[in-house]
Amino acid sequence: QVQLVESGGGLVQPGGSLRLSCVASGISFRGIFSYATMAWYRQAPGNQRELVASIHRGYGEDYVDSVKGRFTISRDNTKNTVSLQMNSLKPEDTGNYYCKMATLQGEYWGQGTQVTVSS
């Protein structure tokens, strides 16, 4: 059973930074993480969940326009970890941030970590 656990959320003032991490465990065979597309989504109250950033097996990255130049996604295949460095945070970045792992065997989600940007 694959499990994803996010951490690093919290309360931060506008203009501040946070680094989110997501660790995958319970992977049934060696190397599956390195072949997976990893992504961060977020959901604000009353809004649909939206894709924030993704990183592919070849390390290609994609970002939603609203975070380009401020957020950076990265992965460490030796630690089954994906991270999201968030700089210059804005109140509209507030939401619950979820990690997703997409493999040929299926998609897996974490429980989320709350990010609140407020003065």
C-alpha atoms as one frame of an Amber mdcrd trajectory, in Angstrom:
protein
   0.000   0.000   0.000   1.544   3.267  -1.134   1.376   6.126   1.345   2.241
   9.768   0.779   2.858  12.036   3.753   3.157  15.782   3.330   4.805  18.162
   5.763   6.019  21.737   5.963   2.783  23.701   5.895   1.999  26.513   8.285
   1.168  30.163   8.718   3.394  32.673   6.947   3.209  36.372   6.206   2.870
  37.660   2.644   6.260  37.686   0.985   7.497  34.815   3.115   8.641  31.324
   2.172   7.738  27.750   2.972   9.116  24.419   1.837   6.735  21.509   1.536
   7.915  17.905   1.446   6.177  14.682   0.504   7.611  11.274   1.315   6.352
   8.129  -0.389   6.441   4.780   1.404   5.116   1.292   0.933   6.295   1.178
  -2.646   5.979  -2.408  -3.770   8.972  -2.650  -6.027  12.232  -0.901  -6.231
  12.479   2.085  -8.481   8.794   2.812  -8.998   9.133   6.266  -7.483  11.757
   7.254 -10.045   9.314   6.440 -12.869   6.387   8.302 -11.355   5.156  11.758
 -12.181   4.945  13.673  -8.918   2.749  16.706  -8.458   1.523  19.236  -5.957
  -2.105  20.362  -5.967  -3.861  22.865  -3.769  -7.430  23.510  -2.760  -8.792
  26.640  -1.149 -12.180  26.649   0.612 -14.975  26.796  -1.953 -12.602  26.180
  -4.853 -11.747  23.180  -6.928  -8.453  21.429  -6.437  -5.900  22.812  -8.888
  -2.563  21.574 -10.145   0.252  23.783  -8.889   3.384  22.019 -10.143   4.507
  18.670 -11.494   7.830  16.966 -12.138   8.277  14.055 -14.494  10.631  11.089
 -14.520  12.998  13.035 -16.777  12.899  15.931 -14.306  10.856  18.140 -16.653
   8.787  20.588 -14.646   5.442  22.297 -15.201   3.848  25.107 -13.208   0.543
  26.885 -13.148   1.039  30.443 -14.395   0.224  32.017 -11.032   3.260  30.446
  -9.334   5.869  30.619 -12.098   9.032  32.289 -10.884   8.025  31.862  -7.240
   7.664  28.109  -6.699  10.151  25.354  -7.496   9.380  21.644  -7.488  12.160
  19.115  -7.020  12.559  15.410  -6.363  15.049  13.097  -4.698  14.586   9.588
  -6.041  17.031   8.164  -3.492  14.706   9.289  -0.697  11.334   8.876  -2.486
  10.723  12.550  -1.786   9.278  15.456  -3.717   9.500  19.023  -2.451   7.914
  22.358  -3.255   9.879  25.501  -2.429   7.463  28.409  -2.220   8.824  31.949
  -2.183   7.179  35.368  -2.297   3.986  33.855  -0.963   0.717  35.687  -1.491
  -2.625  35.418   0.341  -4.091  33.733  -2.733  -1.618  30.875  -2.246  -3.574
  29.872   0.861  -5.012  26.385   0.743  -4.529  22.758   1.554  -1.620  21.390
  -0.473  -1.706  17.793  -1.631   0.980  15.557  -3.063   0.087  13.158  -5.873
   2.038  10.256  -7.303   1.032   8.970 -10.737   2.294   5.584 -11.907   1.232
   2.956 -14.406  -0.311   1.115 -11.456  -2.470   4.038 -10.389  -2.607   7.403
  -8.690  -1.975   8.026  -5.011  -2.719  11.062  -2.866  -1.506  12.344   0.459
  -3.741  13.789   3.160  -2.575  17.350   2.595  -0.814  20.063   4.541  -2.352
  23.468   5.221  -0.667  26.632   3.997  -2.025  29.962   5.226  -0.597  33.231
   3.962  -1.826  36.103   6.086  -0.587  39.145   7.929
